[in-house]
Coordinates of C-alpha atoms in Angstrom, one line a residue:
Chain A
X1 CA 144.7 124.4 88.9
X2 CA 143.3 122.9 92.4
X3 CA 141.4 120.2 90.1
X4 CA 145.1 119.1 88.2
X5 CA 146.4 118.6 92.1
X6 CA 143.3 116.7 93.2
X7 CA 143.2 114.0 90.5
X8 CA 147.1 113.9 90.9
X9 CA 146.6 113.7 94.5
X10 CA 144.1 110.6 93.6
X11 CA 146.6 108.8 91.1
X12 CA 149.3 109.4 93.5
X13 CA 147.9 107.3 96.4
X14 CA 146.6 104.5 94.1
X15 CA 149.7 102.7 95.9
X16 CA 147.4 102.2 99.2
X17 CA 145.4 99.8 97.5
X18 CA 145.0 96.7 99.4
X19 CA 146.0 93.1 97.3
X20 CA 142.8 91.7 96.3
X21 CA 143.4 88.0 97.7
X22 CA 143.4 88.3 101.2
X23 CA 140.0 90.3 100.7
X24 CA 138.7 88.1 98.5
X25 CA 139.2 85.3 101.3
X26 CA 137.7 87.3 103.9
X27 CA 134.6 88.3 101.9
X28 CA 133.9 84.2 101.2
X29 CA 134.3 83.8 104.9
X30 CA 131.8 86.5 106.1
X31 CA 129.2 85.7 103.6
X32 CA 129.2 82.0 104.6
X33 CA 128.5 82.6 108.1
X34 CA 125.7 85.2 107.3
X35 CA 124.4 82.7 104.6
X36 CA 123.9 80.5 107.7
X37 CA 122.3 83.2 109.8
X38 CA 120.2 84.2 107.0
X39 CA 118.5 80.6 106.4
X40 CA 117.3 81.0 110.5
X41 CA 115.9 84.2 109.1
X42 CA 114.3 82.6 105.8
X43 CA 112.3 80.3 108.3
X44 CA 110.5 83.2 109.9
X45 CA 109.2 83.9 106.9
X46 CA 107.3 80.8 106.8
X47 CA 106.2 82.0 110.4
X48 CA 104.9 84.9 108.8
X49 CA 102.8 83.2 105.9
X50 CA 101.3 80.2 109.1
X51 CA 100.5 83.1 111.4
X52 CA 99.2 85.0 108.2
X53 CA 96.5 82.8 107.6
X54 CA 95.4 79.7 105.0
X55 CA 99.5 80.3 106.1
X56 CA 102.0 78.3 104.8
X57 CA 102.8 77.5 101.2
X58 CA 104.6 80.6 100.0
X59 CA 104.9 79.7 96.3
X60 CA 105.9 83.2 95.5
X61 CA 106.4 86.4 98.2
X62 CA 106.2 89.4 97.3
X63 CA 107.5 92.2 98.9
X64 CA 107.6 95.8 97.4
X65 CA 111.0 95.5 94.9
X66 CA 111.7 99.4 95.5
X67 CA 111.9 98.6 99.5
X68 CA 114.1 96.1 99.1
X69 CA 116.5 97.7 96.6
X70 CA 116.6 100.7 99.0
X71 CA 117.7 98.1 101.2
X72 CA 119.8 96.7 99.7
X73 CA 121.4 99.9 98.7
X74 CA 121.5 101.1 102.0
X75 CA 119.6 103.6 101.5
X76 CA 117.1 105.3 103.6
X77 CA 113.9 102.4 104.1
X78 CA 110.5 102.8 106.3
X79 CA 111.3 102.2 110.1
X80 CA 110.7 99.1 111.4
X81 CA 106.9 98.6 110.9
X82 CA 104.8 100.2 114.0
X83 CA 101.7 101.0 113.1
X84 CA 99.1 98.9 111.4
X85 CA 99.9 96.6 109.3
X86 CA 97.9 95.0 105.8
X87 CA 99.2 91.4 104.7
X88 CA 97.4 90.4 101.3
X89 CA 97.0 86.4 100.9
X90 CA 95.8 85.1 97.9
X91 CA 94.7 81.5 98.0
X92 CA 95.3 80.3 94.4
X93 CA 93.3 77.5 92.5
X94 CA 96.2 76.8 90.0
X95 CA 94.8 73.2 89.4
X96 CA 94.7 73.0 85.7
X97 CA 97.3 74.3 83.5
X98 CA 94.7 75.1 80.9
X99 CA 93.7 78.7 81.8
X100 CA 95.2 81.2 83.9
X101 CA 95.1 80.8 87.6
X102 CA 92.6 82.6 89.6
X103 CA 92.8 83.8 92.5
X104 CA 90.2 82.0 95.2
X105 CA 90.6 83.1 98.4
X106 CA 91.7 86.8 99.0
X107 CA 91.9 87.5 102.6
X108 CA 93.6 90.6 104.5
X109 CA 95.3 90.5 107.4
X110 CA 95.1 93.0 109.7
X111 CA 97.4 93.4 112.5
X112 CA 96.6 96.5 114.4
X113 CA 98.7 99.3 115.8
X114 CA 98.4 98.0 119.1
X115 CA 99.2 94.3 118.6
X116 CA 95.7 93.2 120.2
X117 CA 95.3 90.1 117.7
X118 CA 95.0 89.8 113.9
X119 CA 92.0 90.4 112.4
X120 CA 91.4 88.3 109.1
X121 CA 89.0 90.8 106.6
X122 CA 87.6 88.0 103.8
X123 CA 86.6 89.6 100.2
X124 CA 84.6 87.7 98.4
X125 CA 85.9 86.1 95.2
X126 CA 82.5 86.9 93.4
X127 CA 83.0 90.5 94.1
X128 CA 82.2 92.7 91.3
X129 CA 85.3 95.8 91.3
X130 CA 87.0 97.9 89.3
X131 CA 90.1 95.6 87.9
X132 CA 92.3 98.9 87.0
X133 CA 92.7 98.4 83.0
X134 CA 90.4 95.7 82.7
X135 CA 87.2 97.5 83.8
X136 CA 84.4 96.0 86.2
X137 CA 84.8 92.1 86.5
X138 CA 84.7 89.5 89.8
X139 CA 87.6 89.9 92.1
X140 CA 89.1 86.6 91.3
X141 CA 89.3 87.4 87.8
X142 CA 92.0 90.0 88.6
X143 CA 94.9 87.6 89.0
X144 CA 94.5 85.9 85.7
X145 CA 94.2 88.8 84.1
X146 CA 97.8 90.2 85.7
X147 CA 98.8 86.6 85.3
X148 CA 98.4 86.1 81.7
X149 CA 101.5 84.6 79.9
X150 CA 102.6 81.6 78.9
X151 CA 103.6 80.3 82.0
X152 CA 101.5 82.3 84.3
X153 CA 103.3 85.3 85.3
X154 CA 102.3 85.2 89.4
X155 CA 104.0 87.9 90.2
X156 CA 102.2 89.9 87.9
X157 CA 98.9 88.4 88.9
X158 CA 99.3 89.3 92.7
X159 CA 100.5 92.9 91.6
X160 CA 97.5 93.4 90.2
X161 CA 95.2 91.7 92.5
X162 CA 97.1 93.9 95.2
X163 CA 96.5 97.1 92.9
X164 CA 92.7 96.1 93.0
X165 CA 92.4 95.7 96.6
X166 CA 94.3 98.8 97.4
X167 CA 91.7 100.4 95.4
X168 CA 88.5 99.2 96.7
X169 CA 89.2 99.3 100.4
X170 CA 91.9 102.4 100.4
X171 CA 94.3 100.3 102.6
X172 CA 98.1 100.5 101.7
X173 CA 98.5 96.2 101.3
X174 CA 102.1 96.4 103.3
X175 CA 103.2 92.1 102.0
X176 CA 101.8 89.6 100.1
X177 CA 101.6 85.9 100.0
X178 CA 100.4 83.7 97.5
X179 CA 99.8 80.7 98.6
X180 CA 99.0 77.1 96.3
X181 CA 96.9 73.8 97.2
X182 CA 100.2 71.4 97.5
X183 CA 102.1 73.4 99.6
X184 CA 99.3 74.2 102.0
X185 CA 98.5 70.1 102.0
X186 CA 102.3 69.2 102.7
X187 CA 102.7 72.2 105.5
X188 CA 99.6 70.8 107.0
X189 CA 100.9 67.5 107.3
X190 CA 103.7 69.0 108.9
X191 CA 102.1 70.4 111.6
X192 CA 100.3 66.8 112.3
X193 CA 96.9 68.3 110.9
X194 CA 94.8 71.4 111.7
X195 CA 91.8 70.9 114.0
X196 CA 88.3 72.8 112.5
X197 CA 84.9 72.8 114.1
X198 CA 82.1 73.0 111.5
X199 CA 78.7 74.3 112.1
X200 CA 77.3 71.8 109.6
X201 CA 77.9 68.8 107.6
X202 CA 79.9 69.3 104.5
X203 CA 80.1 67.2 101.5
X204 CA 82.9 66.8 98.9
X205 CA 82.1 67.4 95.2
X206 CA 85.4 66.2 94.4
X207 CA 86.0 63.2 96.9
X208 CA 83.6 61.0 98.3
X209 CA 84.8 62.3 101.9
X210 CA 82.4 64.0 104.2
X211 CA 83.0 66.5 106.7
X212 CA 80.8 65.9 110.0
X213 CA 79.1 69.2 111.7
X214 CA 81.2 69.8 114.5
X215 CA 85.2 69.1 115.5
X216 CA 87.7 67.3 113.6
X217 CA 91.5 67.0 113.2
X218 CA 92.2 67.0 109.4
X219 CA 95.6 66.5 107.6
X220 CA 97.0 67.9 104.3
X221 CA 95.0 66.2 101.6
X222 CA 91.3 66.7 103.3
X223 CA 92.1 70.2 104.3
X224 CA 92.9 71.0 100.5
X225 CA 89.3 69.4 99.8
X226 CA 87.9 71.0 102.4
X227 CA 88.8 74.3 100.9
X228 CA 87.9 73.8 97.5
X229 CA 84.6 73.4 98.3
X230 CA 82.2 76.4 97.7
X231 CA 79.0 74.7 94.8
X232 CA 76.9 73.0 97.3
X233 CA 77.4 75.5 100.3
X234 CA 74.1 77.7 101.5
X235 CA 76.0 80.6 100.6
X236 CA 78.8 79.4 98.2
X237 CA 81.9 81.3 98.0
X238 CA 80.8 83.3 101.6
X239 CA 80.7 79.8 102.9
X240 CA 84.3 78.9 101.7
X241 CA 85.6 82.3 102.9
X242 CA 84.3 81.4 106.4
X243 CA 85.6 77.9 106.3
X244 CA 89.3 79.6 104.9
X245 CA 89.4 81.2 108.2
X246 CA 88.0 78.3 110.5
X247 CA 90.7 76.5 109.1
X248 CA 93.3 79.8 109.0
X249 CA 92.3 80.6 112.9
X250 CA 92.9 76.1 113.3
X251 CA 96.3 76.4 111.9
X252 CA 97.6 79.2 114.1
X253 CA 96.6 77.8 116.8
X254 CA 98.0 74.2 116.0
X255 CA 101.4 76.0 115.4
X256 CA 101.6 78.0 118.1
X257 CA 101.2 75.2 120.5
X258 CA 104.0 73.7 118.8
X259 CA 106.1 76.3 119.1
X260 CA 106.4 76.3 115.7
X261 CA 107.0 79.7 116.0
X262 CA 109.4 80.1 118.2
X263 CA 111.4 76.7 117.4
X264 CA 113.6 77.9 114.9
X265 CA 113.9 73.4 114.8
X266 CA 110.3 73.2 113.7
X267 CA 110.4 76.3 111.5
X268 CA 113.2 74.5 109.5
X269 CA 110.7 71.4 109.2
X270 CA 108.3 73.6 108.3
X271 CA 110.3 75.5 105.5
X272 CA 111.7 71.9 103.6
X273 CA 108.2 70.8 103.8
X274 CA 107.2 73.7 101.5
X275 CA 109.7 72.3 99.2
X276 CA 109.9 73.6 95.5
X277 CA 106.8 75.7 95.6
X278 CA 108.6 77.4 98.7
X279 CA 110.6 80.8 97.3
X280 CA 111.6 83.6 99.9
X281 CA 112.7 86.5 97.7
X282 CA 116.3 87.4 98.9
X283 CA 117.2 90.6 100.9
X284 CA 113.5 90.8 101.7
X285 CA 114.3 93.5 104.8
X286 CA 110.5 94.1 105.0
X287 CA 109.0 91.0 104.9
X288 CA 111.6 90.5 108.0
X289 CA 110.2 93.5 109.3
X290 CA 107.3 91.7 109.5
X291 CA 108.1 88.9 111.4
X292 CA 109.7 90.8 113.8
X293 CA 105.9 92.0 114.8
X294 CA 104.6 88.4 115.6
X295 CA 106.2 88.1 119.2
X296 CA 104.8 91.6 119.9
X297 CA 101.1 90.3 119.1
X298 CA 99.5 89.8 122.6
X299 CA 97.1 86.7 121.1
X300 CA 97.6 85.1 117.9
X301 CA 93.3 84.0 118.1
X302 CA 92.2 85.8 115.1
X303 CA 88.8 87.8 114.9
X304 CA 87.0 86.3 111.5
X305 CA 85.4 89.9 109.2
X306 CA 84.3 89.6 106.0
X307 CA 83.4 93.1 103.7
X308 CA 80.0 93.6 103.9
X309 CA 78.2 92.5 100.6
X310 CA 74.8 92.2 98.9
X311 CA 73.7 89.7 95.8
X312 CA 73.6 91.1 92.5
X313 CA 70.8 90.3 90.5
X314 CA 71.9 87.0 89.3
X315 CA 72.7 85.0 92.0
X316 CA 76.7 84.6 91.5
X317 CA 77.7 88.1 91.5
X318 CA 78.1 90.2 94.8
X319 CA 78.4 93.9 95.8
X320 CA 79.5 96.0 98.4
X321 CA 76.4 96.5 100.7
X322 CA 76.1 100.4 100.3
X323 CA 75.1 101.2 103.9
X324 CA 77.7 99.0 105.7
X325 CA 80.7 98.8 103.7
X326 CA 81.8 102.5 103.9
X327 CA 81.8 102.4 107.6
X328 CA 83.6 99.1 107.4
X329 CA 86.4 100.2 105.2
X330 CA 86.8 103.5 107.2
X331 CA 87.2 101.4 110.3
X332 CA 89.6 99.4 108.4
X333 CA 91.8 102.4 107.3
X334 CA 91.5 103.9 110.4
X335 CA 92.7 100.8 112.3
X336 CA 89.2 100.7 114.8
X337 CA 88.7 97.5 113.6
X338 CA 88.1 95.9 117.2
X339 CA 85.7 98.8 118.1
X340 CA 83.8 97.8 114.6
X341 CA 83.3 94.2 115.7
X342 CA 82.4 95.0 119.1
X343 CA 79.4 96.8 117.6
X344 CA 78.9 94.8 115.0
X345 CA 78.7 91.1 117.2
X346 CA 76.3 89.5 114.2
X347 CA 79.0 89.9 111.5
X348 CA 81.9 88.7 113.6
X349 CA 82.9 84.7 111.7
X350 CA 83.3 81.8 114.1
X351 CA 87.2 80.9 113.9
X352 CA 86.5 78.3 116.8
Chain B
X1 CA 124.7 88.9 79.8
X2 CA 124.0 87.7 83.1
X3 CA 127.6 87.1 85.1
X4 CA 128.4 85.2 88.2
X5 CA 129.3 86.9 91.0
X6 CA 133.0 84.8 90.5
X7 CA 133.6 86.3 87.3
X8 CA 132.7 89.9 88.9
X9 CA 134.8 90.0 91.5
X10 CA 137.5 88.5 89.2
X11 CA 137.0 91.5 86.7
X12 CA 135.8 94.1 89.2
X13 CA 137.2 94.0 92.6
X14 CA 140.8 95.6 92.3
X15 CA 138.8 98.5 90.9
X16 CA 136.6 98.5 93.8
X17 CA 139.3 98.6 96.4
X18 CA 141.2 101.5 94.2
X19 CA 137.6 103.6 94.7
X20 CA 137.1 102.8 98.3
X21 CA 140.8 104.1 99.1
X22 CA 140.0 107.0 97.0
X23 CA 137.0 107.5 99.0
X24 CA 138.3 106.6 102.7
X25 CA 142.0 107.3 102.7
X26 CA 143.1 104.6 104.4
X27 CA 143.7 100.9 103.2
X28 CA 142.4 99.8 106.3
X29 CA 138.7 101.1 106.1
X30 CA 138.8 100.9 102.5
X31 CA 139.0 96.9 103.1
X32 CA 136.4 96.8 105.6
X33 CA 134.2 98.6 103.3
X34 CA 134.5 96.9 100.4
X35 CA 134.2 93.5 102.3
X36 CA 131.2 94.8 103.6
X37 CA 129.7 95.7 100.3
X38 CA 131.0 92.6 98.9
X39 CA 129.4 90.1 101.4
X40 CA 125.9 91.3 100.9
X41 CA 126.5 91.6 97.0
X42 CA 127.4 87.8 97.4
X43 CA 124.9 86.9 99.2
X44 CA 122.0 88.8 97.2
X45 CA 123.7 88.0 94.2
X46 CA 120.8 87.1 91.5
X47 CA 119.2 91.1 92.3
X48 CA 122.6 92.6 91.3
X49 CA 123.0 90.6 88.4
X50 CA 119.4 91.6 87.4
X51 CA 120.6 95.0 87.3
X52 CA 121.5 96.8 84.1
X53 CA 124.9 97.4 85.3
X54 CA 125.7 95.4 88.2
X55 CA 128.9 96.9 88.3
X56 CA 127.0 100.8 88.8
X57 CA 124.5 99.3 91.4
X58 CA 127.6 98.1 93.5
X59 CA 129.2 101.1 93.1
X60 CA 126.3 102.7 94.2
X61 CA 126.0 100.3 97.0
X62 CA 128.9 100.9 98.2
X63 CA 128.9 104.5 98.0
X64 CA 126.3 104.8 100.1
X65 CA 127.6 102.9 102.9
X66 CA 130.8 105.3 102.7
X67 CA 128.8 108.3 102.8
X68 CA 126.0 106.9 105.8
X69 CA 127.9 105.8 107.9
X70 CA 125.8 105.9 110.6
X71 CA 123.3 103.3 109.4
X72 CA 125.9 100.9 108.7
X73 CA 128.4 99.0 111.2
X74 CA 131.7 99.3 109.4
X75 CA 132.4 103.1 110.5
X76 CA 131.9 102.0 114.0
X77 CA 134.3 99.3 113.7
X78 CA 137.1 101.2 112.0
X79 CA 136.6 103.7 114.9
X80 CA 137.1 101.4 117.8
X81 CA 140.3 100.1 116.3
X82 CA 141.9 103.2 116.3
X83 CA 143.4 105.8 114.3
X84 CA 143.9 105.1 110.7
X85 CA 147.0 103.6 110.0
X86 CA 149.6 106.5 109.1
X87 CA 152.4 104.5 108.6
X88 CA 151.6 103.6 105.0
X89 CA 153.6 106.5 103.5
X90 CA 152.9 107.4 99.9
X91 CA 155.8 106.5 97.6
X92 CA 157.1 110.4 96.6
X93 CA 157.6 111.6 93.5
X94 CA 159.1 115.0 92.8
X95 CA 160.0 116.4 96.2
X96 CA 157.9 120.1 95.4
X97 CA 155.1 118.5 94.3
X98 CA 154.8 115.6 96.8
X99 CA 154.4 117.8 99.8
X100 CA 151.3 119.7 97.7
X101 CA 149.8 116.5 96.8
X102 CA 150.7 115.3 100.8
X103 CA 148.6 118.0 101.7
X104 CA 145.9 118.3 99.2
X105 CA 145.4 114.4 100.4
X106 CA 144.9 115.8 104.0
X107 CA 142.6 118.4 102.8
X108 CA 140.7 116.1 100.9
X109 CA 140.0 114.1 104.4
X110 CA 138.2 116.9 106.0
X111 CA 135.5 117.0 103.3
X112 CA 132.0 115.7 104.2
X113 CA 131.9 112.5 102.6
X114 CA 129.5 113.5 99.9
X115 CA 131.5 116.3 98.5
X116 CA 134.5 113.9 98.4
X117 CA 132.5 111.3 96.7
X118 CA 131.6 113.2 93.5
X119 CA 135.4 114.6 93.5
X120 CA 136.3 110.9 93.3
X121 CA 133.6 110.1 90.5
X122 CA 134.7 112.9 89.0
X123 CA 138.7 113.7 89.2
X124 CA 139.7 110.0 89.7
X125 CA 137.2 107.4 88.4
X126 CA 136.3 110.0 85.3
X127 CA 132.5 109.7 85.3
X128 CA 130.3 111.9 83.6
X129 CA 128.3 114.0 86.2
X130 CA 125.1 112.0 84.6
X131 CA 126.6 109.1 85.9
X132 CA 127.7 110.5 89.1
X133 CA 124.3 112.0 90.0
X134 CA 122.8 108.0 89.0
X135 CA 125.5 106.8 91.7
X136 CA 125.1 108.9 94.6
X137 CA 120.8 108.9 93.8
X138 CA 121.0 112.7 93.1
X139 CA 119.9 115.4 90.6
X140 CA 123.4 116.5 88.2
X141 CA 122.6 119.9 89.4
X142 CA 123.4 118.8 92.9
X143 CA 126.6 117.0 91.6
X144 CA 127.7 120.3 90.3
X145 CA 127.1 122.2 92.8
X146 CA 128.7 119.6 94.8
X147 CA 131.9 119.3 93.4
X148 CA 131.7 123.5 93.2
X149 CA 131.6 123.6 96.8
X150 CA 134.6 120.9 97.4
X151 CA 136.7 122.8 95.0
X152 CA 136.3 125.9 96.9
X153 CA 137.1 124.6 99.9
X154 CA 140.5 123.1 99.1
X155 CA 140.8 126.6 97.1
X156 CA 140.5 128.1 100.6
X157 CA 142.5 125.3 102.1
X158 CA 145.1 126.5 99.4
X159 CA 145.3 130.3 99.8
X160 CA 145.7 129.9 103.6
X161 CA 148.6 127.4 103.1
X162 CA 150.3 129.5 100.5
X163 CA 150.0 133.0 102.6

């Protein structure tokens, strides 16, 4: 029987087996040196989340699990990224341990096929959506609803934020970064403090500070209160979103003139300065993919979008404006983004 | 039970080095293979353990970098060094025999890698094709039919030898 001579053919040369120690040795030594490599490579992470917006606290990065394993398994993954690109950031207001987080800011970035510039899409957090399972409710609601354990469970509350999103504006979300209040004050601090121009005065209804109309340099702690602000603004939460990506467009620019980018010195500052709340998922091959797209952007100045939106009866709630959303999405899926805001001048944001 | 990845390549690495002979047929490539395995199960160490057998997933891990070895590196290496060592002879046993098994060993290296993988699984590691099919990320039907097609080569492999 051919089978009886192959598994004696198979016992027979168990004898080739190499002795375990010198491998053993050999396997400590390679890992150590890539273990090195790979914390150069951790750092452009934190590139990604500074270039990706509000970007730099990473409290928790999630990349698509089933990539990675395929990775990690070596088996057959999605090219390196070359067409367009969707980064989801959620901006979380985790200040009280009370009730579940909820997500404040949710912003897309854009990063077209051609690697023009990034364009930052804003959705409001008053949105009213579908919440898949939990019916219509405001877009912010979405993470605490994922999130809801004891502790919060963010993973779960981006995957279902990202699940909302993907819904409402049919865009595959590619990444996403959640990103927390103290690790975006410390990063900003590390940068020496983001420059914003503000078309008007802005008062804090949690300090006493007060932000002048017009330019200012501000560090970590009035940037975090500059961003929490929303009751007191002309248009509330739109105002926010618009000041999210003043700031957003502010701190790209501040790092890129410091090379942070590029300075794999300043990215290390950069990455101890996110500290605890700073967690890089390992073997995340895409999210490295993803770095590997910032030197190919030709200008990191982001063009400031927001989804087109209408009040809903009472005055907190918004919806999709029915004649200029579809168009805006379909640009958006379509990746004509630039030609969308070239016709559309009046609902281009200021990021200077 | 979570384990470290100390106490797995304690309990688990003599096995591994067994199957990546099996699989390569030389000691040589079978080393670089399973180093190469090793490092990244090392270094990405808290996802295998999160597996439900981290032992399977590494299996499977390295499986895959035996069969594609055009995505991975270590193929490429072991080519540029040469040919595979041949003078590792295989202790004998009874004279007849030994020249069969010689051969069937030769014949076994001239299988696309796949095919030889799931005669491993199957005729040397003992797996049931269930588990063979989770390992290389196949249906069982294409295990079978696998294995069917292996065997009939080395039948052929056989006849022509023997006429």
């Amino acid at each position: 029987m051919i089978e009886d001579d192959v598994r004696a053919a198979f016992a027979q040369h168990e004898a080739l087996t190499p002795p375990t120690g010198p491998v053993r040795a050999a396997i400590d030594r390679l890992a150590a040196v890539r273990r090195r490599r790979r914390q150069r490579l951790r750092a452009g992470g934190v590139a990604l989340a500074l270039f990706g917006v509000l970007g730099v606290g990473i409290p928790q990065l999630t990349p698509d699990r089933a990539a990675e394993d395929a990775a990690m398994l070596n088996e057959p993954v999605p090219p390196a990224p070359a067409g367009a690109l969707n980064v989801l950031l959620l901006g979380l207001d985790a200040t009280s341990d009370q009730r579940p987080p909820l997500a404040d800011s949710v912003l897309l970035v854009h990063i077209p096929a051609d690697r023009s510039r990034p364009f930052l899409v804003s959705l409001p957090r008053d949105l009213q959506v579908a919440i898949p399972g939990h019916g219509r409710d405001k877009l912010n609601a979405a993470f605490a609803y994922g999130s809801r354990s004891d502790p919060p469970d963010l993973a779960r509350g981006y995957d279902l934020t990202r699940r909302t999103v993907a819904e409402l504006t049919g865009v595959r979300v590619d990444a996403g970064v959640v990103l927390t209040y103290p690790a975006l004050r410390r990063l900003t601090d590390t940068v020496d403090g983001v420059e914003v121009c503000l078309p008007r005065e802005i008062r804090s209804i949690h300090t006493s500070r007060v932000f002048p109309a017009g330019c200012q340099r501000l560090g970590g702690a009035a940037s975090v209160d500059l961003l929490r602000q929303r009751r007191g603004l002309p248009e509330g939460g739109l105002d926010r979103d618009r000041n999210a990506q003043l700031f957003a467009a502010g701190l790209v620019r501040r790092a890129a003139e410091q090379g942070v980018l590029t300075n794999p010195v300043r990215l290390s500052e950069l990455l101890r300065a996110g500290g605890a709340d700073l967690v890089v998922d390992d073997g995340g091959l895409p999210l490295l993919d993803l770095v590997r797209v910032l030197p190919q952007l030709k200008s990191v100045d982001p063009v400031g979008l927001s989804l087109p939106v209408k009040p809903l009866d009472g005055a907190r709630w918004v919806r999709p404006d029915p004649t200029a959303t579809p168009e805006f999405l379909a640009a958006l899926r379509e990746d004509r983004l630039a030609q969308w805001a070239a016709q559309h001048p009046g609902r281009v944001n200021r990021t200077r | 039970m979570l384990v470290t990845y100390e106490e797995f390549a304690d309990s688990r690495l003599a096995a591994l080095l067994r199957y990546a002979v099996m699989l390569t047929g030389d000691p040589h490539q079978a080393q670089d293979l399973v180093q190469e395995t090793m490092v990244r199960v090392q270094l990405n160490w808290r996802r295998v353990a999160r597996a439900d057998s981290p032992e399977r997933y590494v299996r499977r891990m390295l499986t895959n970098q035996y069969v594609d070895w055009r995505r991975g590196s270590w193929m490429r290496r072991v080519l540029l060094r040469g040919e595979p060592d041949e003078a590792v002879p295989a202790p004998a046993d009874h004279a007849q025999h030994a020249v069969d098994r010689d051969q069937v060993w030769s014949w076994l290296a001239r299988l696309p890698r796949r095919q030889r993988a799931t005669l491993v699984l199957r005729y040397y590691e003992d797996l049931p094709d269930a588990e063979i099919a989770e390992i290389l990320g196949c249906a069982v039907g294409t295990v079978r039919s696998s294995i069917s097609r292996a065997l009939t080569t080395l039948r052929t492999e056989y006849a022509e030898a023997c006429s």
